[in-house]
mmCIF file of N, CA and C in Angstrom:
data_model
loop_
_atom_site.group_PDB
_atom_site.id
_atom_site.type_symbol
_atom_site.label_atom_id
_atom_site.label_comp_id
_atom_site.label_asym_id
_atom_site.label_seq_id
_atom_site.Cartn_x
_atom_site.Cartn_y
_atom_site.Cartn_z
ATOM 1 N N UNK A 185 4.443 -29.712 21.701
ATOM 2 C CA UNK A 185 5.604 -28.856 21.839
ATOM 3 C C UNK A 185 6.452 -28.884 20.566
ATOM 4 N N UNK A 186 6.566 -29.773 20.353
ATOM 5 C CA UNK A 186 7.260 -30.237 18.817
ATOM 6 C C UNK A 186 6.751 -29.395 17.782
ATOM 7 N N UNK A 187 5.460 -29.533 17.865
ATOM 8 C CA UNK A 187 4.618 -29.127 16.445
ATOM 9 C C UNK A 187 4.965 -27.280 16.639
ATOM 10 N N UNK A 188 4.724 -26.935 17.881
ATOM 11 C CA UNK A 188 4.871 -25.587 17.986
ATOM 12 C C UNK A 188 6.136 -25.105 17.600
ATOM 13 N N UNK A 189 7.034 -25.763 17.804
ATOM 14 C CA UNK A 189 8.546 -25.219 17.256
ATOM 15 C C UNK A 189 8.643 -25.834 15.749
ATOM 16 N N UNK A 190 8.364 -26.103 15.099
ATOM 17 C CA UNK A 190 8.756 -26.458 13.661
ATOM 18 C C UNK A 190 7.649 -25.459 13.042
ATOM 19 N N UNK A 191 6.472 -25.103 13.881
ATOM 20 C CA UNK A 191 6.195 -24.118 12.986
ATOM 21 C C UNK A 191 6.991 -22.315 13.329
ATOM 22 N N UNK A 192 7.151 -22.584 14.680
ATOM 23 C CA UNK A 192 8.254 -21.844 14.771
ATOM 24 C C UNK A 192 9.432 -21.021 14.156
ATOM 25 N N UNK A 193 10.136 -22.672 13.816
ATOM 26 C CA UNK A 193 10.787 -22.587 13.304
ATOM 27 C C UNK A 193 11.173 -22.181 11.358
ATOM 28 N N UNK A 194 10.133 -22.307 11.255
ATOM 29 C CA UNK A 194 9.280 -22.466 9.574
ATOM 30 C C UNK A 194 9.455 -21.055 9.203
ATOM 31 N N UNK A 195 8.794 -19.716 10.285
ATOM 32 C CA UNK A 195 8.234 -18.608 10.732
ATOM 33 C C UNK A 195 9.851 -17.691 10.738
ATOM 34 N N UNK A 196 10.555 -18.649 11.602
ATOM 35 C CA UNK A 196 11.711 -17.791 11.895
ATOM 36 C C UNK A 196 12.685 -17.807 10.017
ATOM 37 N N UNK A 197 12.532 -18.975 9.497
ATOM 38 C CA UNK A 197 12.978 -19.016 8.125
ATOM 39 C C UNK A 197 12.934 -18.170 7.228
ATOM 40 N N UNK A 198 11.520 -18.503 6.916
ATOM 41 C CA UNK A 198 10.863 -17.119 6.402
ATOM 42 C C UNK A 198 10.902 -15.746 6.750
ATOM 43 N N UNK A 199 10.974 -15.390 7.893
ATOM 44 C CA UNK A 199 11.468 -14.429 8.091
ATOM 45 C C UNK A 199 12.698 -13.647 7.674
ATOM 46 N N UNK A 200 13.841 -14.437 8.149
ATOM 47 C CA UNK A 200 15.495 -14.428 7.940
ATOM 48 C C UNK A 200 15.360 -14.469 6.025
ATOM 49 N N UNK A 201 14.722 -15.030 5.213
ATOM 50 C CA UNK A 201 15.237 -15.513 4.219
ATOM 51 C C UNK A 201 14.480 -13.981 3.613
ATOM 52 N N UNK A 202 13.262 -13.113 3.860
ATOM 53 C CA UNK A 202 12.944 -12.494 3.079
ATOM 54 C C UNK A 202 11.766 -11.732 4.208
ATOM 55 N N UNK A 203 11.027 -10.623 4.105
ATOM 56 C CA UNK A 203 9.943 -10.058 4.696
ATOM 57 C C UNK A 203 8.727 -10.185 3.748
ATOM 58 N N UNK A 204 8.779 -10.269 2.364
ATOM 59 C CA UNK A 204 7.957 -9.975 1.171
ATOM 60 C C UNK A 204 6.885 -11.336 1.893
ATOM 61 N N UNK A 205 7.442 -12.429 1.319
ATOM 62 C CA UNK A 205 6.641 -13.443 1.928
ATOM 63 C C UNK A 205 5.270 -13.342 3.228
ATOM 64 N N UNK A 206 5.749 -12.880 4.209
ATOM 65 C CA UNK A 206 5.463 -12.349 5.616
ATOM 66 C C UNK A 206 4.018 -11.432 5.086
ATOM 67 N N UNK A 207 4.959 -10.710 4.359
ATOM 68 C CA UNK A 207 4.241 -9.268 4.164
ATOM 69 C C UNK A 207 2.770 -9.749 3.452
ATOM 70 N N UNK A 208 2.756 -10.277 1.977
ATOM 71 C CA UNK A 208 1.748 -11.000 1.063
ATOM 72 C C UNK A 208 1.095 -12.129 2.042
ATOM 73 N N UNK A 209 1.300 -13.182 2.950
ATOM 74 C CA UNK A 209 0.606 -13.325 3.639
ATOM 75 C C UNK A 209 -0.406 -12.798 4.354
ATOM 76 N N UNK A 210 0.119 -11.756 4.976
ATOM 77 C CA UNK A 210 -0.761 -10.890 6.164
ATOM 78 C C UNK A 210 -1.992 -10.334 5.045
ATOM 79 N N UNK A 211 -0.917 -10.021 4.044
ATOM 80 C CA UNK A 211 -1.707 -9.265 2.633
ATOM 81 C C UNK A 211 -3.412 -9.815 2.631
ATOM 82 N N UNK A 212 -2.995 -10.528 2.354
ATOM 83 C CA UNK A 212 -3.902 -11.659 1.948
ATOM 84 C C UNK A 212 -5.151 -11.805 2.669
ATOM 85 N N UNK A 213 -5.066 -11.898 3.897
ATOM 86 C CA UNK A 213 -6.147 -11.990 4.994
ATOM 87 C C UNK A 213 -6.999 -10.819 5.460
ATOM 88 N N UNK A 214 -6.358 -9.664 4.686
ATOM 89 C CA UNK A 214 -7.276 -8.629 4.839
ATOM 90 C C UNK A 214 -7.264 -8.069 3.875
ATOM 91 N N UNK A 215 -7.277 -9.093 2.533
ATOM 92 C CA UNK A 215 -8.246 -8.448 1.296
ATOM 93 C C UNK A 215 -7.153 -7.875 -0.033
ATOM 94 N N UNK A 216 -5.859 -8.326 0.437
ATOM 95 C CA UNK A 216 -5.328 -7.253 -0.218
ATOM 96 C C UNK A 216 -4.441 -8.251 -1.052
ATOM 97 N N UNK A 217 -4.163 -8.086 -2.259
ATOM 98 C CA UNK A 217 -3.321 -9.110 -2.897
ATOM 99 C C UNK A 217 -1.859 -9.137 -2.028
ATOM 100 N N UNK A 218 -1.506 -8.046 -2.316
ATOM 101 C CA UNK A 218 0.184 -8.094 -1.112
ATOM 102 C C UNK A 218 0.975 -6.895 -1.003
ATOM 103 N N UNK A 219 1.835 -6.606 -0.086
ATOM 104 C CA UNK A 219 2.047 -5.578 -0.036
ATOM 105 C C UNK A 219 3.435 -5.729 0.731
ATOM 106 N N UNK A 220 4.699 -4.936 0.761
ATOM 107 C CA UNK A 220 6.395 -4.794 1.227
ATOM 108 C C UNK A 220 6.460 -3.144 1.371
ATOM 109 N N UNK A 221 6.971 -3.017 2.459
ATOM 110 C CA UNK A 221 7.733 -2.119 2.497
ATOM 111 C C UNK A 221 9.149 -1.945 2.380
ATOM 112 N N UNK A 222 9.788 -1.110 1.448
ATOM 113 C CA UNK A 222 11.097 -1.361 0.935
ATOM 114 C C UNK A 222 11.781 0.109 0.792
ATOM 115 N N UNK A 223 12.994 0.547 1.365
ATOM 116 C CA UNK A 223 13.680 1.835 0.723
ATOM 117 C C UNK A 223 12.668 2.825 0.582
ATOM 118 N N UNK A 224 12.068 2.689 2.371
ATOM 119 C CA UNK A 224 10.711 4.320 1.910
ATOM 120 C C UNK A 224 9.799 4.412 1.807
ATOM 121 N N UNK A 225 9.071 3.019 0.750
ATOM 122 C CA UNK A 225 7.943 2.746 -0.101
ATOM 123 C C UNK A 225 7.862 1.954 0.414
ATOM 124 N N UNK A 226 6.237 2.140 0.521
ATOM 125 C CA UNK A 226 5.211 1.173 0.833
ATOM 126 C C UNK A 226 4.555 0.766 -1.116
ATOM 127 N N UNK A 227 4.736 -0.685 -1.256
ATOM 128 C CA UNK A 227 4.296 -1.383 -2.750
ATOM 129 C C UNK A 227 2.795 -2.122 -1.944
ATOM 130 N N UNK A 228 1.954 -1.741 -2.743
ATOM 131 C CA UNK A 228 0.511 -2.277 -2.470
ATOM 132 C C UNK A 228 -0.039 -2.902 -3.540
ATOM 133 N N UNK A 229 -0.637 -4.641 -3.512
ATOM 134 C CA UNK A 229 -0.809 -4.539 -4.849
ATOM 135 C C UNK A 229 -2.325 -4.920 -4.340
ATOM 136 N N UNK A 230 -3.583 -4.145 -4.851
ATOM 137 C CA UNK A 230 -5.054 -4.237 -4.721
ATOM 138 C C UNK A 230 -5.676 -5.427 -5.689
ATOM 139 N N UNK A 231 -6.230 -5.817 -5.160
ATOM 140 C CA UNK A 231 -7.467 -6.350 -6.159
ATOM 141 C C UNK A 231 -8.494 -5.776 -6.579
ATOM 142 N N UNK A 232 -8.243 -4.982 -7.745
ATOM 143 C CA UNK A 232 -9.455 -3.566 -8.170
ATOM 144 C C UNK A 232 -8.807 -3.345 -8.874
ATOM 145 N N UNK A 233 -9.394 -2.641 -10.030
ATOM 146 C CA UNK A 233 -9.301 -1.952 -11.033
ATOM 147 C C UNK A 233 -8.707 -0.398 -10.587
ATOM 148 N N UNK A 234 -7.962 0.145 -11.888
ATOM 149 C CA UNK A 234 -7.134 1.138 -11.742
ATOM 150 C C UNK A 234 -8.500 2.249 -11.176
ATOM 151 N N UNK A 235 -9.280 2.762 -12.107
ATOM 152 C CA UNK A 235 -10.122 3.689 -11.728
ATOM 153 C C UNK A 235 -10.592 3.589 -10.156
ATOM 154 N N UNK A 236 -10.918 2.009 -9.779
ATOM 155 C CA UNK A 236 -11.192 2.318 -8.351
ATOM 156 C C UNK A 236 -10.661 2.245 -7.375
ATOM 157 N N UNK A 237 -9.717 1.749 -7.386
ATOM 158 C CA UNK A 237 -8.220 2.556 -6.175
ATOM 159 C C UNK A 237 -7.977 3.875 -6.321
ATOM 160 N N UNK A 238 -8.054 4.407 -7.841
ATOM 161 C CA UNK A 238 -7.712 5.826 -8.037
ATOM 162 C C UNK A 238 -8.639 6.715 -7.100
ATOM 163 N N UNK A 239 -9.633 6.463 -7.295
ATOM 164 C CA UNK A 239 -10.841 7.052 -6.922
ATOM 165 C C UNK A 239 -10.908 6.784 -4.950
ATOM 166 N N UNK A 240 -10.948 5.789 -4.666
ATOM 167 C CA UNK A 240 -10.711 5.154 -2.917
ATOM 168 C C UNK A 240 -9.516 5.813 -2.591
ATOM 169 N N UNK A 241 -8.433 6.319 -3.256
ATOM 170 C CA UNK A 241 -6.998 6.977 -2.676
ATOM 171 C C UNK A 241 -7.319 7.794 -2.237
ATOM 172 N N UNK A 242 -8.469 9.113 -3.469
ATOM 173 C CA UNK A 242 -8.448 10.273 -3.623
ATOM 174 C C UNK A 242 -9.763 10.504 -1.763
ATOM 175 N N UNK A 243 -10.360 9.554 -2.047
ATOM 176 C CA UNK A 243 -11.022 9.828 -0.463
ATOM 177 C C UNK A 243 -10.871 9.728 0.718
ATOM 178 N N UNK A 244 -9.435 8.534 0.405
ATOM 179 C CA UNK A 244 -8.977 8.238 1.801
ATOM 180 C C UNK A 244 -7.972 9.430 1.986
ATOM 181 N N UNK A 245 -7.264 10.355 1.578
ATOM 182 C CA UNK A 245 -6.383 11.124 1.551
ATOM 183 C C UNK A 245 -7.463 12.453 1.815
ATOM 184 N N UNK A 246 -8.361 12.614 1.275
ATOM 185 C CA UNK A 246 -9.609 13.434 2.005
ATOM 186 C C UNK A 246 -9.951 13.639 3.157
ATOM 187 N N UNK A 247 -10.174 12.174 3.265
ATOM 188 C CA UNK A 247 -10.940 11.463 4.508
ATOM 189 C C UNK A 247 -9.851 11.914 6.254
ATOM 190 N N UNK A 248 -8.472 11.744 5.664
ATOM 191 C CA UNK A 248 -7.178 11.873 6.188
ATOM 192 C C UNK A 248 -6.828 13.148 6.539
ATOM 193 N N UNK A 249 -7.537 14.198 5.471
ATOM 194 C CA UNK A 249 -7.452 15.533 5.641
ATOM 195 C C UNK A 249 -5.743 16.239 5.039
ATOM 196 N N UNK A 250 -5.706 15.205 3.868
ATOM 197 C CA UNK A 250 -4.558 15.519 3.364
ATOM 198 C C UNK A 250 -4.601 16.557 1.741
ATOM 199 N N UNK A 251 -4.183 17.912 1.759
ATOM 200 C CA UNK A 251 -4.438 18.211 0.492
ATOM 201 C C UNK A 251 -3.776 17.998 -0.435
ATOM 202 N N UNK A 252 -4.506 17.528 -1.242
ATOM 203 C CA UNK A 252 -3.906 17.607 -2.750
ATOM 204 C C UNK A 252 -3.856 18.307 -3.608
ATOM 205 N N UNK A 253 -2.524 18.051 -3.844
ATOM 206 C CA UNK A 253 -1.829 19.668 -4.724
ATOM 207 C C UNK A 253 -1.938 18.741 -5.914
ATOM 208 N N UNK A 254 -1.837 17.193 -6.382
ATOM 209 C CA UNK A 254 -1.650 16.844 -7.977
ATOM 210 C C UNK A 254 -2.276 16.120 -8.230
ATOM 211 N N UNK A 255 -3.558 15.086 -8.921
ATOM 212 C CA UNK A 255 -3.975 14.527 -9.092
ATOM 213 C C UNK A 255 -4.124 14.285 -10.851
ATOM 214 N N UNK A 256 -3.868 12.974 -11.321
ATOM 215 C CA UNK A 256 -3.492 12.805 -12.371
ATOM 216 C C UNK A 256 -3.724 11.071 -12.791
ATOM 217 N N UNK A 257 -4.859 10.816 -13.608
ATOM 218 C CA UNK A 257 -4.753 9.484 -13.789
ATOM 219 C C UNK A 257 -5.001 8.864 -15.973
ATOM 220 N N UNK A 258 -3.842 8.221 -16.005
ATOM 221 C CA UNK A 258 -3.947 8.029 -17.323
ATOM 222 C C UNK A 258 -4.558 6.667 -17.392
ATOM 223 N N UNK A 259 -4.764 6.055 -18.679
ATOM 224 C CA UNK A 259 -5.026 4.473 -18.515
ATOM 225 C C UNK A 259 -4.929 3.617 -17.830
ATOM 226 N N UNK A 260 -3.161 3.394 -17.690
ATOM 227 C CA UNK A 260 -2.600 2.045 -17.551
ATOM 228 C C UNK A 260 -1.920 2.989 -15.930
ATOM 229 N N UNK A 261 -1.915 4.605 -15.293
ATOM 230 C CA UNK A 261 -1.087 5.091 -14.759
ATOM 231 C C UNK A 261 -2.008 5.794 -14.241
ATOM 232 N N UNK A 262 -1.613 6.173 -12.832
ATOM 233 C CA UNK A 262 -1.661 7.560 -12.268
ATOM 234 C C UNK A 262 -0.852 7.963 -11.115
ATOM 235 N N UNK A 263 -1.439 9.827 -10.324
ATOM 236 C CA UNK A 263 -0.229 9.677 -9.641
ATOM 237 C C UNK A 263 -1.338 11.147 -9.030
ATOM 238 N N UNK A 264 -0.420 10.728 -7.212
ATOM 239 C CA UNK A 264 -1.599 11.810 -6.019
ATOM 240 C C UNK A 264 0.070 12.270 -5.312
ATOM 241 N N UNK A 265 -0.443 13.674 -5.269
ATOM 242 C CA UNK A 265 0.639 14.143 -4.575
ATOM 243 C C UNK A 265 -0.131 15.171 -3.661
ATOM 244 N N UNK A 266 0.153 15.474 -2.313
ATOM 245 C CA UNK A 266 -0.295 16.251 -1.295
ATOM 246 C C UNK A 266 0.944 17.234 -1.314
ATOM 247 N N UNK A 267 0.136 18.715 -0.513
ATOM 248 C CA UNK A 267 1.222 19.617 -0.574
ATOM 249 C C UNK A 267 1.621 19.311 0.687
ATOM 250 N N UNK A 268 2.844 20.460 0.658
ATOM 251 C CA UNK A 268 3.693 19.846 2.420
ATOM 252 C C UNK A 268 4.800 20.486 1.474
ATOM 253 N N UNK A 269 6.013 20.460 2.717
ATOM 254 C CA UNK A 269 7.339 20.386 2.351
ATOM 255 C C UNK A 269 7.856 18.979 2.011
ATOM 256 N N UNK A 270 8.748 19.011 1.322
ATOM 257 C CA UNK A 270 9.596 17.948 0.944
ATOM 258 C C UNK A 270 9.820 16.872 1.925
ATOM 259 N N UNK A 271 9.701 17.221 3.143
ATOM 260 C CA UNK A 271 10.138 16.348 4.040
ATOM 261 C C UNK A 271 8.629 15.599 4.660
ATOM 262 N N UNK A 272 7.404 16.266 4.181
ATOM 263 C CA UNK A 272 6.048 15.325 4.852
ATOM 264 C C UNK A 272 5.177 15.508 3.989
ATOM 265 N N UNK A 273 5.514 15.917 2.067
ATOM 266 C CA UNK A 273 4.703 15.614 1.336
ATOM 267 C C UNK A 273 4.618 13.891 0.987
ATOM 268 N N UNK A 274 3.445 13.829 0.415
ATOM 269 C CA UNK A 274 2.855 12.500 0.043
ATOM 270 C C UNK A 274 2.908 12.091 -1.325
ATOM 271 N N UNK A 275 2.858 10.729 -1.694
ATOM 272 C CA UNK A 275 3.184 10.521 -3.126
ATOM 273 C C UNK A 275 2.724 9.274 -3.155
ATOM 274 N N UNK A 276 1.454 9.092 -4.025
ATOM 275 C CA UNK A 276 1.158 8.038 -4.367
ATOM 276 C C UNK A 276 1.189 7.742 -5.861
ATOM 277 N N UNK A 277 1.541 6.457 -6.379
ATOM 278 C CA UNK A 277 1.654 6.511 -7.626
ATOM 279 C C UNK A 277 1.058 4.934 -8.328
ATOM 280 N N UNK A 278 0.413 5.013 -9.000
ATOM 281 C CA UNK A 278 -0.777 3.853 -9.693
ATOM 282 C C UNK A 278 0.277 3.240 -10.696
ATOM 283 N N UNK A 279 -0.097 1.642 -10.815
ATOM 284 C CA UNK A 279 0.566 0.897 -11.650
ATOM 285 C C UNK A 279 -0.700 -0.015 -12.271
ATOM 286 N N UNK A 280 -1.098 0.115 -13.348
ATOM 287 C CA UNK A 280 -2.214 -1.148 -13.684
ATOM 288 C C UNK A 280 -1.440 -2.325 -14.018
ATOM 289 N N UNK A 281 -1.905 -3.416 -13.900
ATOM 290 C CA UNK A 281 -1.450 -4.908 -13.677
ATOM 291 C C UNK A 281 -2.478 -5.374 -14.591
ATOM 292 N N UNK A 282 -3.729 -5.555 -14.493
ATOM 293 C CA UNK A 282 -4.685 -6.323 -15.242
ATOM 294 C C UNK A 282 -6.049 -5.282 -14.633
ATOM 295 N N UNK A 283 -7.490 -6.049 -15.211
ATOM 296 C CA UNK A 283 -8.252 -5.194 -15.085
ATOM 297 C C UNK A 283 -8.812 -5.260 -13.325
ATOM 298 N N UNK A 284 -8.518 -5.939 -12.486
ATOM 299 C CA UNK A 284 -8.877 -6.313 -11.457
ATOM 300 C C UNK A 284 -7.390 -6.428 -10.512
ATOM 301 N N UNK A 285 -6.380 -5.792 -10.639
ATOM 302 C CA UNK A 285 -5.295 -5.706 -9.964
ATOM 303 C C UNK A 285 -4.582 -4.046 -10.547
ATOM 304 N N UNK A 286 -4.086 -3.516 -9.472
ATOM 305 C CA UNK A 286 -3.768 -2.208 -8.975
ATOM 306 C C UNK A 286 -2.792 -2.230 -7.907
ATOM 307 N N UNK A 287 -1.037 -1.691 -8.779
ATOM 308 C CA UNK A 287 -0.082 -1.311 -7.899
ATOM 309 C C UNK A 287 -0.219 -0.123 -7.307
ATOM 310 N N UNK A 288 -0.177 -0.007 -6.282
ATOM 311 C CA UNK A 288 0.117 1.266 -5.559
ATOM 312 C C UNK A 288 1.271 1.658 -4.604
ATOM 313 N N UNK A 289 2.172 2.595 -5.072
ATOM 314 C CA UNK A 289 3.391 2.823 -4.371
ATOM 315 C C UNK A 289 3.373 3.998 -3.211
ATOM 316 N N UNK A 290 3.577 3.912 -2.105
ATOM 317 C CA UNK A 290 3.371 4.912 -1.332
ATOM 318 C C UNK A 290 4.228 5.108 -0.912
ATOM 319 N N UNK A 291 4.754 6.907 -1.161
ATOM 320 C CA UNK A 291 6.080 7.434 -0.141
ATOM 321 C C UNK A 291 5.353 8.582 0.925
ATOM 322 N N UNK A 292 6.008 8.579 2.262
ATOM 323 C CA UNK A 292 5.461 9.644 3.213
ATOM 324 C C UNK A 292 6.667 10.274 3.333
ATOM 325 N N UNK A 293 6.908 11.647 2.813
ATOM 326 C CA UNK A 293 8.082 12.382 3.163
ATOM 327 C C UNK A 293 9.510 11.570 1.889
ATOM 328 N N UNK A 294 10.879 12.303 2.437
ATOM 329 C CA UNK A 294 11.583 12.522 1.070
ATOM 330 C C UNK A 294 12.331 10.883 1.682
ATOM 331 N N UNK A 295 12.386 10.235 3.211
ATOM 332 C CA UNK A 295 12.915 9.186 3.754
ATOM 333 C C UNK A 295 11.516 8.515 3.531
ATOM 334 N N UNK A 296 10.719 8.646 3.317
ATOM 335 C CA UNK A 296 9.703 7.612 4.162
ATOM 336 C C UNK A 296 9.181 7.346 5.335
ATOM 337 N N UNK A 297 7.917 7.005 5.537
ATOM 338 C CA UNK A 297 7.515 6.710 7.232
ATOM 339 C C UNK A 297 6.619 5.592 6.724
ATOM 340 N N UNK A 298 7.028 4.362 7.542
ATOM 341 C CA UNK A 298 6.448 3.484 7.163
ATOM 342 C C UNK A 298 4.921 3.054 7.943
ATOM 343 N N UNK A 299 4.921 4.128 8.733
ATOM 344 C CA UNK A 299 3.488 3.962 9.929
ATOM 345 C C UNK A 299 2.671 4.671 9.444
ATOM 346 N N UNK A 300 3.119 5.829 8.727
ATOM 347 C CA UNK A 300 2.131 6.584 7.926
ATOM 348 C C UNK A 300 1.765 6.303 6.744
ATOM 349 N N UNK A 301 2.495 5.513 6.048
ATOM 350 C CA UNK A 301 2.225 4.587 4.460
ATOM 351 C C UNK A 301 1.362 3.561 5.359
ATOM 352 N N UNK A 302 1.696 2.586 5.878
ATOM 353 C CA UNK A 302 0.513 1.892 6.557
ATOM 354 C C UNK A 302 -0.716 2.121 6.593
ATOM 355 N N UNK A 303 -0.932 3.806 7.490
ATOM 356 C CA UNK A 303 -2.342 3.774 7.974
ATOM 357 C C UNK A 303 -3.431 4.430 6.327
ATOM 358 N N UNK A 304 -2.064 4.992 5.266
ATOM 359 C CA UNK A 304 -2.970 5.437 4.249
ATOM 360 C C UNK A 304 -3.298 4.383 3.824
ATOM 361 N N UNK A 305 -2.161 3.141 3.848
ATOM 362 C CA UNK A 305 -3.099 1.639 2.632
ATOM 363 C C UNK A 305 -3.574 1.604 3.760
ATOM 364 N N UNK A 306 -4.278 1.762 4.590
ATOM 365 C CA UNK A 306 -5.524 1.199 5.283
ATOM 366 C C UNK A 306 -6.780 1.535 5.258
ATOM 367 N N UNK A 307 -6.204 2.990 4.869
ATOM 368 C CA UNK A 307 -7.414 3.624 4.869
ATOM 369 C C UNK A 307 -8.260 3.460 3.159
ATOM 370 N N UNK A 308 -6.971 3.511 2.859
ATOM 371 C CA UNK A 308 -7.745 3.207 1.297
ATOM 372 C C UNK A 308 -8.254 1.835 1.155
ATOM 373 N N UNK A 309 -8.391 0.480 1.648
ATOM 374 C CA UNK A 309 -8.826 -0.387 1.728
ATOM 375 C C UNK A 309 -9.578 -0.359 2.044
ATOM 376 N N UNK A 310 -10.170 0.413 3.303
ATOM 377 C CA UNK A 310 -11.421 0.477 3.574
ATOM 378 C C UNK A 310 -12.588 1.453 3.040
ATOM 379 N N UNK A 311 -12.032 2.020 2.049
ATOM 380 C CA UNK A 311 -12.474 3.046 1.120
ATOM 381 C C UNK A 311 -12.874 1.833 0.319
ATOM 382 N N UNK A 312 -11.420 0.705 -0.258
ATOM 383 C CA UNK A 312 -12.067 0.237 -1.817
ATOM 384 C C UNK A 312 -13.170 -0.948 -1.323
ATOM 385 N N UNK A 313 -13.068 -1.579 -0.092
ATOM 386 C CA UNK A 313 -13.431 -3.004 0.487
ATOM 387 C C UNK A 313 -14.960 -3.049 1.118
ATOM 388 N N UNK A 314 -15.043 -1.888 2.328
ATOM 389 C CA UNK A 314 -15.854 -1.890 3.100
ATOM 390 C C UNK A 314 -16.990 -0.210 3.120
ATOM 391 N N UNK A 315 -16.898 0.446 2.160
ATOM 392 C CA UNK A 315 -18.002 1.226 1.578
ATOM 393 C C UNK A 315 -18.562 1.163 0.334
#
């Protein structure tokens, strides 16, 4: 009983003190370096190279049946935008880190939806992970 409440309690800490923590945990166990949702954005950080997240976005957003009106990838950058109105277009945007790590920022709409940033990093994980 003891042991169960101090980890409990450990859980409830972490929690109160920050979500990021929480978040890069969970991250972690399904492949993914880490990931927060913050002000809208969903921050994803992959273990993969820029080209192949770029490339796993562009199918999972396919796959999703989402069109894309912008697609655009430089070196170190890129950036996916779906058409829609302002209020349920999509916006993904590439950050390179190193050659085997890939930021990815996801907004759904001009507020954000954080259930729909979810199910796209999911889907793109299983784009970069499991095909």
């Amino acid at each position: 009983m003891c042991k169960k409440f101090c980890i409990l309690a450990v859980m409830i800490s972490i929690v109160l003190s920050s979500c990021a923590p929480v978040a890069f945990i969970g991250g972690a166990a399904i492949g993914l370096g880490g990931y927060k949702y913050y002000d809208g954005k969903l921050v994803v950080i992959y273990p993969a190279s820029l080209e192949k997240t770029f490339d796993a976005s562009i199918s999972a957003m396919e796959n999703l049946e989402y069109q894309i009106y912008e697609r655009q990838r430089k070196l170190t950058s890129g950036k996916i935008v779906t058409t829609g109105s302002i209020k349920d277009q999509i916006k993904l945007s590439f950050k390179y880190h190193s050659v085997e790590e890939t930021e990815v920022t996801i907004r759904v709409g001009l507020m954000g939806d954080e259930a729909a940033s979810n199910k796209i990093k999911d889907k793109i994980s299983d784009y970069l992970f499991n095909k």
